[in-house]
Coordinates of C-alpha atoms in Angstrom, one line a residue:
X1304 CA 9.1 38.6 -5.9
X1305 CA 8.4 39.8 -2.6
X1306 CA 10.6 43.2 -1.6
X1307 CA 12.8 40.7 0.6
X1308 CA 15.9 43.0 1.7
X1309 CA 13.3 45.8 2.6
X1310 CA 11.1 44.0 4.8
X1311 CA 14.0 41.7 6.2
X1312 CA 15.6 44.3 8.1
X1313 CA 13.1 44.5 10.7
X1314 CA 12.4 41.2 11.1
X1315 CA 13.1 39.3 14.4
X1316 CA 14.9 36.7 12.8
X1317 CA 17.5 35.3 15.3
X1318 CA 20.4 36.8 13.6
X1319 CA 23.4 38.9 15.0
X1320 CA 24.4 42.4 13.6
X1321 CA 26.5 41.2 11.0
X1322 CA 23.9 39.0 9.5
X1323 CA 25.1 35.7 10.9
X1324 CA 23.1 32.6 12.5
X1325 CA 22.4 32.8 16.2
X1326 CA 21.3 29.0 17.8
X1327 CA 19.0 26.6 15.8
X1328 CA 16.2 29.7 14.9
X1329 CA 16.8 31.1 11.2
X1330 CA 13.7 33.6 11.5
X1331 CA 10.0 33.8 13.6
X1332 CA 8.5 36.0 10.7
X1333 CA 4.4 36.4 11.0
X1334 CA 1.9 35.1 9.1
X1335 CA -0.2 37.6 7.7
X1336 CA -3.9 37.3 5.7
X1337 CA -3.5 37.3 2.3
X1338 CA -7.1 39.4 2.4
X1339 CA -5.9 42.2 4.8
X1340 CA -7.9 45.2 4.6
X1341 CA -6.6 48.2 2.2
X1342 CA -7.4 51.5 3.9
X1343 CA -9.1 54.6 1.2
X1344 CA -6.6 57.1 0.6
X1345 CA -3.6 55.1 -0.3
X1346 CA -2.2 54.4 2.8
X1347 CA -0.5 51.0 3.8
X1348 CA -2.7 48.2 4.3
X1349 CA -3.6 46.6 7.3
X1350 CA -1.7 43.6 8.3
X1351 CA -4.3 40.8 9.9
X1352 CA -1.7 38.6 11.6
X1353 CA -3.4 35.2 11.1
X1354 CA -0.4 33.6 13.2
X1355 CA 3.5 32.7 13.0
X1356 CA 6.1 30.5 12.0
X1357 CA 10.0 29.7 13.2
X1358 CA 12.0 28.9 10.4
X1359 CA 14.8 26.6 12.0
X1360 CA 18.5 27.2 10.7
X1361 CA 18.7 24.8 7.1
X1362 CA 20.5 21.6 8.3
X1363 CA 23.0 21.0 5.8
X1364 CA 25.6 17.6 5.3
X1365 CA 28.0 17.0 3.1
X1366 CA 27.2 13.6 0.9
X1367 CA 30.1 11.2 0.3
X1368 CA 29.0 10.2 -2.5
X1369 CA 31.3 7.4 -3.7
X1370 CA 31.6 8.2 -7.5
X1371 CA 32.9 11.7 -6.7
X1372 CA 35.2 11.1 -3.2
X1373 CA 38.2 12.1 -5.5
X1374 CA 36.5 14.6 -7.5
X1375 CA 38.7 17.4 -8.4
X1376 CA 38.3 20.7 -7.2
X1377 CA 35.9 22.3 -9.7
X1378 CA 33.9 19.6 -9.7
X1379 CA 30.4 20.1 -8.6
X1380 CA 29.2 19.0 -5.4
X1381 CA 26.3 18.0 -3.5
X1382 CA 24.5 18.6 -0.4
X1383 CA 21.9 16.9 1.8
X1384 CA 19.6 19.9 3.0
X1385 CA 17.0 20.1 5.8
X1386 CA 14.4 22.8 6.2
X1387 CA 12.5 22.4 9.4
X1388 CA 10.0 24.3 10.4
X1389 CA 7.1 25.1 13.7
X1390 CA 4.0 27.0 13.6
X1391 CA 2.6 29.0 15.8
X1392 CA 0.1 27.2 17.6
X1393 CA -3.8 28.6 16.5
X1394 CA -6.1 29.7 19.7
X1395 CA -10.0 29.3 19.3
X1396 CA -10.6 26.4 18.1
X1397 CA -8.3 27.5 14.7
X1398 CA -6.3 24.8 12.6
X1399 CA -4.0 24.5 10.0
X1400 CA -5.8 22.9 7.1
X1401 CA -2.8 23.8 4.4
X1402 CA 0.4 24.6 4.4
X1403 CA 3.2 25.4 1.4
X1404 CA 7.6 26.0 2.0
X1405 CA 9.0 27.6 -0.8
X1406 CA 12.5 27.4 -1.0
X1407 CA 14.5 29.1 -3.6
X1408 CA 17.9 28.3 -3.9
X1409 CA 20.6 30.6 -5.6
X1410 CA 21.9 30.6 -8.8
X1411 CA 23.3 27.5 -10.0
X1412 CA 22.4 25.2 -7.9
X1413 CA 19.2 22.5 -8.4
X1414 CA 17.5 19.7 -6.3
X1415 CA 18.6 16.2 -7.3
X1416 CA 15.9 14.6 -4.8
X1417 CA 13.1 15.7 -2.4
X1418 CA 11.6 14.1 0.4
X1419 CA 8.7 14.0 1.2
X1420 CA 8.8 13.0 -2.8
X1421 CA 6.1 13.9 -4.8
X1422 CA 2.4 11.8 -3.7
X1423 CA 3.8 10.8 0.0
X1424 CA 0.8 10.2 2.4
X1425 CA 2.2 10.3 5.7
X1426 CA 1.0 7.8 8.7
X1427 CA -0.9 10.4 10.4
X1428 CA -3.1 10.8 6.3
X1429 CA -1.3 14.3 5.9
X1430 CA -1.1 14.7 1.5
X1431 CA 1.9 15.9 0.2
X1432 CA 2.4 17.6 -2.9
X1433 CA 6.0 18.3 -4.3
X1434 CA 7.5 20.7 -6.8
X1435 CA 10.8 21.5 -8.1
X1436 CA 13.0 18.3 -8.9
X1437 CA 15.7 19.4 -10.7
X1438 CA 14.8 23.0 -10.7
X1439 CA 16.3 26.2 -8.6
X1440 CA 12.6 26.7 -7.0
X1441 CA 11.6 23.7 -4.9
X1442 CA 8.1 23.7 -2.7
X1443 CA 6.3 21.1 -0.6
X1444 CA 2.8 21.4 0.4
X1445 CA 1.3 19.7 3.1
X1446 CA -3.0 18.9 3.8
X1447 CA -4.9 17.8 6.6
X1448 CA -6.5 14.4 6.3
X1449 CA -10.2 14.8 5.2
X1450 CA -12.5 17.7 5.9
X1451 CA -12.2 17.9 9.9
X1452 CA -8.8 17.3 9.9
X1453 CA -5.8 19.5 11.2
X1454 CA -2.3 19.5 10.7
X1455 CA -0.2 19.0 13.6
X1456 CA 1.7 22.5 14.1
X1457 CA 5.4 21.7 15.0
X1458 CA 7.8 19.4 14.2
X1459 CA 7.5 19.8 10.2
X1460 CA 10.7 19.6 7.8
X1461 CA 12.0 19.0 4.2
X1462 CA 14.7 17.9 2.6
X1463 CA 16.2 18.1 -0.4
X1464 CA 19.5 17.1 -2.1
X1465 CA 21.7 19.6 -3.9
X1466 CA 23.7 20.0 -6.2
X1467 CA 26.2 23.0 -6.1
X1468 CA 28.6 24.4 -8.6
X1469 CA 32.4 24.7 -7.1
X1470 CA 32.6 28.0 -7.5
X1471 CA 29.7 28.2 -4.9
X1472 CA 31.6 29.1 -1.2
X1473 CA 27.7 28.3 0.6
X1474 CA 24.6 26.7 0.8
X1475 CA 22.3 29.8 0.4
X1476 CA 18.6 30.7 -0.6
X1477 CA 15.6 31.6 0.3
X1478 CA 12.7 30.7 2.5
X1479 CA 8.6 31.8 3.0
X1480 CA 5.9 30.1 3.8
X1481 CA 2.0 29.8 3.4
X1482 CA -0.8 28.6 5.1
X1483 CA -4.6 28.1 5.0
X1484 CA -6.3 28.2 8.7
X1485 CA -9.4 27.0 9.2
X1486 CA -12.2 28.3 12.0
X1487 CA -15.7 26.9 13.1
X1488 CA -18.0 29.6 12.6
X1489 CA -22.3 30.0 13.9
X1490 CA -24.1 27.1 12.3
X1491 CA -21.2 24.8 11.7
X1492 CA -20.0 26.8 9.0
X1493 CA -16.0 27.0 8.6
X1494 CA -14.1 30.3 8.1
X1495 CA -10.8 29.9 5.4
X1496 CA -8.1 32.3 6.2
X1497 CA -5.1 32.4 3.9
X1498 CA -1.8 34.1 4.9
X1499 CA 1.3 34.0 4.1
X1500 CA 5.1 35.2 5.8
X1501 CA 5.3 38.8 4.5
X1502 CA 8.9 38.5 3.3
X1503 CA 11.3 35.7 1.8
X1504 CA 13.7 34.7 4.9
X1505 CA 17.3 34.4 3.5
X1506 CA 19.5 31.8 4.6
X1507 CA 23.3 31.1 4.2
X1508 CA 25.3 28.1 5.5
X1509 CA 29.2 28.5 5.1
X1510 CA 31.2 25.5 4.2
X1511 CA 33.0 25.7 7.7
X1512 CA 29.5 25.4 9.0
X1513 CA 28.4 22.2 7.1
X1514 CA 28.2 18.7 8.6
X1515 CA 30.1 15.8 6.5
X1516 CA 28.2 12.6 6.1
X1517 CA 29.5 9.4 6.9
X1518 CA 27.6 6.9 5.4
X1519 CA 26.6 8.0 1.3
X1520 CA 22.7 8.6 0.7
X1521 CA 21.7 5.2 -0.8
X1522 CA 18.4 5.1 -0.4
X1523 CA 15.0 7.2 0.0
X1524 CA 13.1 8.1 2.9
X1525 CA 15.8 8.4 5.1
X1526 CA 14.9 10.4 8.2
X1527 CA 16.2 13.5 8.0
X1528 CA 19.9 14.1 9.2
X1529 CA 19.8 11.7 11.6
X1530 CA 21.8 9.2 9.9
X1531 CA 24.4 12.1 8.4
X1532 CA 25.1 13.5 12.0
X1533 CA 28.8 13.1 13.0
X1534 CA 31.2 15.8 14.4
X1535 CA 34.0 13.5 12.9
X1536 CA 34.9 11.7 9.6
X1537 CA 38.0 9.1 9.0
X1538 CA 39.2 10.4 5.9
X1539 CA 41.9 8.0 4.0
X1540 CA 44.9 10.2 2.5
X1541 CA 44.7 10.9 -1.0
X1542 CA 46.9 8.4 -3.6
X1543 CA 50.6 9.0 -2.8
X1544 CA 49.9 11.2 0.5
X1545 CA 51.4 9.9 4.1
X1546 CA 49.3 10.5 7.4
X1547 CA 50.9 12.6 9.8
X1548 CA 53.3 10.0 12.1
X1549 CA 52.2 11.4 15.8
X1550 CA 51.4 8.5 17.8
X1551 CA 51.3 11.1 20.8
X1552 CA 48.7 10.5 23.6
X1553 CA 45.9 13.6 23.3
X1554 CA 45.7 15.9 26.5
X1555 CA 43.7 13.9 29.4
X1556 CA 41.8 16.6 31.4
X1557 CA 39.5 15.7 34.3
X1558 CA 36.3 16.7 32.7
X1559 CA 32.3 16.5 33.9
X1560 CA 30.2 14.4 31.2
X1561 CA 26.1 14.5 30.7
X1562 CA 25.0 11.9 28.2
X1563 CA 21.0 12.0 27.5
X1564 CA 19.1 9.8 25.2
X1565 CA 15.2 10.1 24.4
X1566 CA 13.0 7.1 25.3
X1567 CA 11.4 5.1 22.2
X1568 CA 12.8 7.3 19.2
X1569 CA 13.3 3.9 17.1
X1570 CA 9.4 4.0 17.5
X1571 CA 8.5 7.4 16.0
X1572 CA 7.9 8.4 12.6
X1573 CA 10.1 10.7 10.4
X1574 CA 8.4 14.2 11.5
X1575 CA 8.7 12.8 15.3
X1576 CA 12.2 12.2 14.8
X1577 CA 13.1 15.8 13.3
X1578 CA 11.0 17.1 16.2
X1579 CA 12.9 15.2 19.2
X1580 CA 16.3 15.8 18.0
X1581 CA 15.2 19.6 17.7
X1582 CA 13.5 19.0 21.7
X1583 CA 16.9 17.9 23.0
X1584 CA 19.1 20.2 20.9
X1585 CA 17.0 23.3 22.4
X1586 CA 16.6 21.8 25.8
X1587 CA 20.5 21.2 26.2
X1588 CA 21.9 24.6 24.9
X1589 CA 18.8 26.1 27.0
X1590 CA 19.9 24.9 30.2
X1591 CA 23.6 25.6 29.4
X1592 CA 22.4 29.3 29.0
X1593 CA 20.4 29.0 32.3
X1594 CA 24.0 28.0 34.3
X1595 CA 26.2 29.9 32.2
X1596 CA 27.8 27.6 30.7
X1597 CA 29.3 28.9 26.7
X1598 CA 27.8 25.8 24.4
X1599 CA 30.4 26.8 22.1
X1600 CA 33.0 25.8 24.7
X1601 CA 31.8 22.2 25.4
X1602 CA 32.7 18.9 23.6
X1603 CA 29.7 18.3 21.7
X1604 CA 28.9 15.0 20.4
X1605 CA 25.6 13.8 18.6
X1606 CA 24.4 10.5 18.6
X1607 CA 21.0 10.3 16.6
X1608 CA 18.5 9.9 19.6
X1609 CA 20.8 11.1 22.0
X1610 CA 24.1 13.5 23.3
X1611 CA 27.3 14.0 24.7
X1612 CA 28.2 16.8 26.4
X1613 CA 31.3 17.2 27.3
X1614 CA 31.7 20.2 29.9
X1615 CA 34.7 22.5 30.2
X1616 CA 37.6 21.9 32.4
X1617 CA 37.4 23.4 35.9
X1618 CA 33.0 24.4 36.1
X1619 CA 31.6 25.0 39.4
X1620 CA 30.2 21.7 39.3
X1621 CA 28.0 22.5 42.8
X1622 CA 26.5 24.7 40.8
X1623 CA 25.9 23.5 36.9
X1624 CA 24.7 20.2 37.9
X1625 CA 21.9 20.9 39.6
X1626 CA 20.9 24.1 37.3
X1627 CA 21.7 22.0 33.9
X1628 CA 19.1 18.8 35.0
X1629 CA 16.5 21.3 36.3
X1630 CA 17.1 23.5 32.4
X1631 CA 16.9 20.3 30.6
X1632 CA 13.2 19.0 33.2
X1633 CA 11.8 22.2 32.8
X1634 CA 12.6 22.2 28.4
X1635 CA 11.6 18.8 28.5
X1636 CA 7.8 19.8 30.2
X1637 CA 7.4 23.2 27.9
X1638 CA 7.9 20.9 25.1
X1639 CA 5.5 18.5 26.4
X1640 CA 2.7 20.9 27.3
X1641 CA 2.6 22.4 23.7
X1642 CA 3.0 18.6 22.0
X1643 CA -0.6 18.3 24.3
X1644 CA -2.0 21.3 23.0
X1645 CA -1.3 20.6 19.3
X1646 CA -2.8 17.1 19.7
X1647 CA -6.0 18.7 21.6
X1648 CA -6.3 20.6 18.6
X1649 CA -6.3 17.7 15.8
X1650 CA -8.5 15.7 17.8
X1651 CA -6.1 13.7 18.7
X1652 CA -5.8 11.8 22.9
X1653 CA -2.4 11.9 24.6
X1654 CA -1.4 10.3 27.9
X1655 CA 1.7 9.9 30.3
X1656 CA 2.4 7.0 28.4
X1657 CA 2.2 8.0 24.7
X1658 CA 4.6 8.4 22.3
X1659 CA 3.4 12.2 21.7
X1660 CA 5.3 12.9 25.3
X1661 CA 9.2 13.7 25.0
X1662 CA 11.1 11.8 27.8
X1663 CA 15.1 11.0 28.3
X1664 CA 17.1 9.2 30.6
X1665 CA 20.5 11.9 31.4
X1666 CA 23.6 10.5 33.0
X1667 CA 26.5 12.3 34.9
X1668 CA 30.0 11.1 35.4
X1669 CA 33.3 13.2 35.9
X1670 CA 36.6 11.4 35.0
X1671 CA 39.5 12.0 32.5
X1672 CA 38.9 12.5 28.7
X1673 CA 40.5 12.6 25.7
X1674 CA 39.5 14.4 22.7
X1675 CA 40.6 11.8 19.8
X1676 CA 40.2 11.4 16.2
X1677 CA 36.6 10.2 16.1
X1678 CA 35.2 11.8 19.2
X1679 CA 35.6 11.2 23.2
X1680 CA 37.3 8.5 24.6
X1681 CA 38.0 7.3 28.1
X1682 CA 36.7 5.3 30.7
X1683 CA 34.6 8.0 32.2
X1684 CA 33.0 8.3 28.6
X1685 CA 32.8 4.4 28.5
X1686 CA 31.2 4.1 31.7
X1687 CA 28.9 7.4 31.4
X1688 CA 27.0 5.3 28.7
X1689 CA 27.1 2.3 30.3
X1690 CA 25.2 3.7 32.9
X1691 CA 22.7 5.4 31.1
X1692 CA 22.1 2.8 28.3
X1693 CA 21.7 0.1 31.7
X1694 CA 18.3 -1.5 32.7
X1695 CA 17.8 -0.1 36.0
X1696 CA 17.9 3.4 34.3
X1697 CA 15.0 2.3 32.0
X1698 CA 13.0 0.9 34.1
X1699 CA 12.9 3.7 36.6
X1700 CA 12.1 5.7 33.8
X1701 CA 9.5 3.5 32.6
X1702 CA 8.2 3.4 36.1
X1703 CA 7.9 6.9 36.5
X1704 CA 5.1 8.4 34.3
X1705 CA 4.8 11.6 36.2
X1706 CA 8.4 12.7 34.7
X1707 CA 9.7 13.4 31.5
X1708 CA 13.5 13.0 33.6
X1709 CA 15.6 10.4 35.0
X1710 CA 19.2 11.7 36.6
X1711 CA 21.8 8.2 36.9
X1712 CA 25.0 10.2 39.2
X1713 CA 27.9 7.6 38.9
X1714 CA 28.6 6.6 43.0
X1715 CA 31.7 9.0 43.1
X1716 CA 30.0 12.2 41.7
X1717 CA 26.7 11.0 44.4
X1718 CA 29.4 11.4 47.0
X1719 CA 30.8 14.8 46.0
X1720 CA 27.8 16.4 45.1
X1721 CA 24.3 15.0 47.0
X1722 CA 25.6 13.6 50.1
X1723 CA 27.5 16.8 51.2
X1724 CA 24.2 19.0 50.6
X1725 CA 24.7 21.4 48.3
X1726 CA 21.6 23.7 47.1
X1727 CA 19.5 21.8 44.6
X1728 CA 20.7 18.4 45.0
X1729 CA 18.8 16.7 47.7
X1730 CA 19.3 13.3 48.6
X1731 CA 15.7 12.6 48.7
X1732 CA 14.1 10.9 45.6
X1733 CA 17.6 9.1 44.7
X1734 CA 17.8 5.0 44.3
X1735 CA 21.0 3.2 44.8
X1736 CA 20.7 0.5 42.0
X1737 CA 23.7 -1.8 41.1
X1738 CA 24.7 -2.3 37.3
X1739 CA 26.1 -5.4 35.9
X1740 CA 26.6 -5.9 32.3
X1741 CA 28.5 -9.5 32.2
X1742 CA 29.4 -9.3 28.4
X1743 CA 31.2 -6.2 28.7
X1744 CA 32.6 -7.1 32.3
X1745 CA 31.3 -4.1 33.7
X1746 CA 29.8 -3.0 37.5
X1747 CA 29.3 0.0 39.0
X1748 CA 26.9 2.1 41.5
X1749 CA 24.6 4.3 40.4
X1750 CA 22.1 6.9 42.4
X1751 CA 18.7 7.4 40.3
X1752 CA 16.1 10.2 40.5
X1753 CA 12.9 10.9 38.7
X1754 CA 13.7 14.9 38.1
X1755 CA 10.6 17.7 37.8
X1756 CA 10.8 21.0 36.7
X1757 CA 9.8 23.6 38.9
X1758 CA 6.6 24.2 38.0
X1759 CA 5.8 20.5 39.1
X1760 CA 7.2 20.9 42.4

């Protein structure tokens, strides 16, 4: 074992003084050569820093699973857990030819499943090796398709399901990683470089912090947490118990809503989909930051492909709108330009209309909501999604490929907002469009814009 607790300390891991989790970022450790020099004299050797990784914070989901939903309580339990992971993208011509996540979890508790399992070729020909099913240590290596191939750097994840004694309080463990990089050298030669992160990253998810499922894990290959993600879960009494009788209306407050959903997730592949949820999470929660609004403090809602934020009561809405859609255009571009470099580097052609490119359709309505027992619910909500799951939204995002961002303002937030001026929300660029959805007796106005991030102008 690697002196862990010594060499954590220093590390710019993400986390707060007391230890704890900050955002979706568990740890950005370095990658450093496995063959770093050893000075005479017995002094330290010299790190070679081959590259780095972020470690992103375990996902972890309670599983229902159906023979144990009235298990007592020192029964064992178990957990659906996520590991995702980006690597530092390799300059000079450099690739990733190998790479290897160990995870050891603590005492007591095993792996049930893993996925990737054991022999999975992915669509892109990346090999994948699995170890650990039923053990404590669990590790998943991953290969680049023949000898000039390259693994793409970011986006990467496994998943495991655990089981955990009761007298567990957390999901905890630890985390490293290894790589093998490849370089072209003078007369096509190729330089191997292995490295590896120079301490085991310790990770600890409390139960409060843990997701519940709400469908049971019935099948394989299941993308991961995707199909687990749920802020609620209707939970029948237990035998004999009453539910509460309080058939009171929950507080209405006029809140502003953005919805967002990414264009063609149904049509990516597993690693894609791990990689645009983790886009729109960091996208959102960065453009909160940029307008000061506390994510924390929002109704948050996940939908798979898409969100619901729900803002707090009483923002300066002349001033979050316009700084939240240009946060979530400019993410949505940064996010782009390094998916384009990373394909660049695997030999791999992108354009405005490929699926590498991360775009989203965002709608904004204000209205009154109510926080109920399975999420949001009013008509604002109702008609914030009707909006943005609409036609004319699509197509003006499918007729804009020089954006990753359509804006659809319902008519009376327009009026407020655009037509009276305010700083950042021009009227030029909008479209008037008229939505009719007959089955669900639905019209409305909406104003559309094809948004750019700054850098584009």
């Amino acid at each position: 074992m690697r002196d862990s607790d010594t060499a954590y300390k220093g590390a710019d891991d993400g986390r707060g003084d007391h230890g704890e989790v900050r955002g979706d970022v568990l740890a950005t450790p370095d990658l450093v050569a496995v063959d770093g020099v050893v000075p005479k004299g017995g002094a330290q050797p010299v790190h070679d820093r081959i590259g780095g990784v972020s470690l992103g914070r375990p996902l972890v989901y309670a599983l229902q699973n159906p023979a144990h939903r009235r298990a007592t309580a020192d029964a064992d339990r178990e957990f659906l857990v996520c590991f995702p992971f980006d690597l530092e993208e390799l300059p000079d011509g450099r690739r990733y030819e190998q790479v290897t996540l160990t995870v050891h979890l603590a005492d007591g508790m095993h792996a049930l499943s893993l996925d990737p399992a054991p022999g999975t070729v992915a669509a892109d020909g990346t090999e994948i090796s699995v170890f650990g099913l039923g053990r404590q240590r669990l590790r998943w290596t991953f290969r680049a398709p023949g000898r000039g191939g390259a693994l793409r750097p970011d986006g990467r994840w496994a998943q495991a399901v655990v089981r955990m004694p009761a007298s567990s309080t957390d999901v905890s463990g630890r985390v490293s990683l290894s790589t093998t990089t490849v370089q072209p050298v003078l007369g096509g030669a190729l330089r191997r470089r292995a490295a590896q992160t120079p301490y085991d990253t310790p990770f600890r998810i409390r139960a409060v912090e843990v997701w519940t499922a709400v469908t049971p894990l019935t099948h394989p290959g299941v993308f991961p947490g995707a199909w687990a993600l749920a802020t609620y879960v209707d939970e029948m009494p237990e035998s004999g118990e009453r539910e509460p009788d309080d058939d009171r209306l929950p507080p209405g407050l006029r809140r502003l809503c953005l919805a967002v959903d990414i264009e063609k997730y149904s049509a990516r592949d597993n690693a894609d989909m791990v990689w645009l949820q983790r886009v729109l999470l960091r996208a959102l929660r960065a453009a909160c930051e940029r307008v000061g609004v506390v994510w924390e403090h929002c109704g948050r809602q996940a939908q798979g492909d898409g969100y619901l934020l729900v803002l707090e009561p009483d923002v300066d809405e002349t001033r979050v709108v316009p700084g939240l859609l240009a946060g979530l255009a400019a993410g949505l571009a940064a996010a782009n330009k390094r998916s384009v470099g990373a394909n660049s580097i695997a030999g791999k052609e992108s354009s405005g209309g490929n699926l590498a490119s991360v775009r989203m359709r965002a709608s904004l309505h204000q209205g009154i909501v109510h926080e109920a027992d399975s999420g949001y619910a009013g008509s604002a909500v109702v008609a914030l999604f009707r909006v943005l799951d609409s036609d004319p939204v699509r197509r003006i995002l499918a007729e804009s490929p020089d954006t990753d961002l359509v804006a659809a303002f319902s008519d009376t937030l327009y009026q407020d907002l655009v037509d009276t001026g305010y700083e950042g929300l021009s009227a030029v660029g909008f479209q008037k469009v008229e939505i009719e959805i007959a089955a669900k007796n639905f019209t409305a106005v909406a104003w559309v814009r094809a948004m750019r991030s700054a850098s584009e102008g």
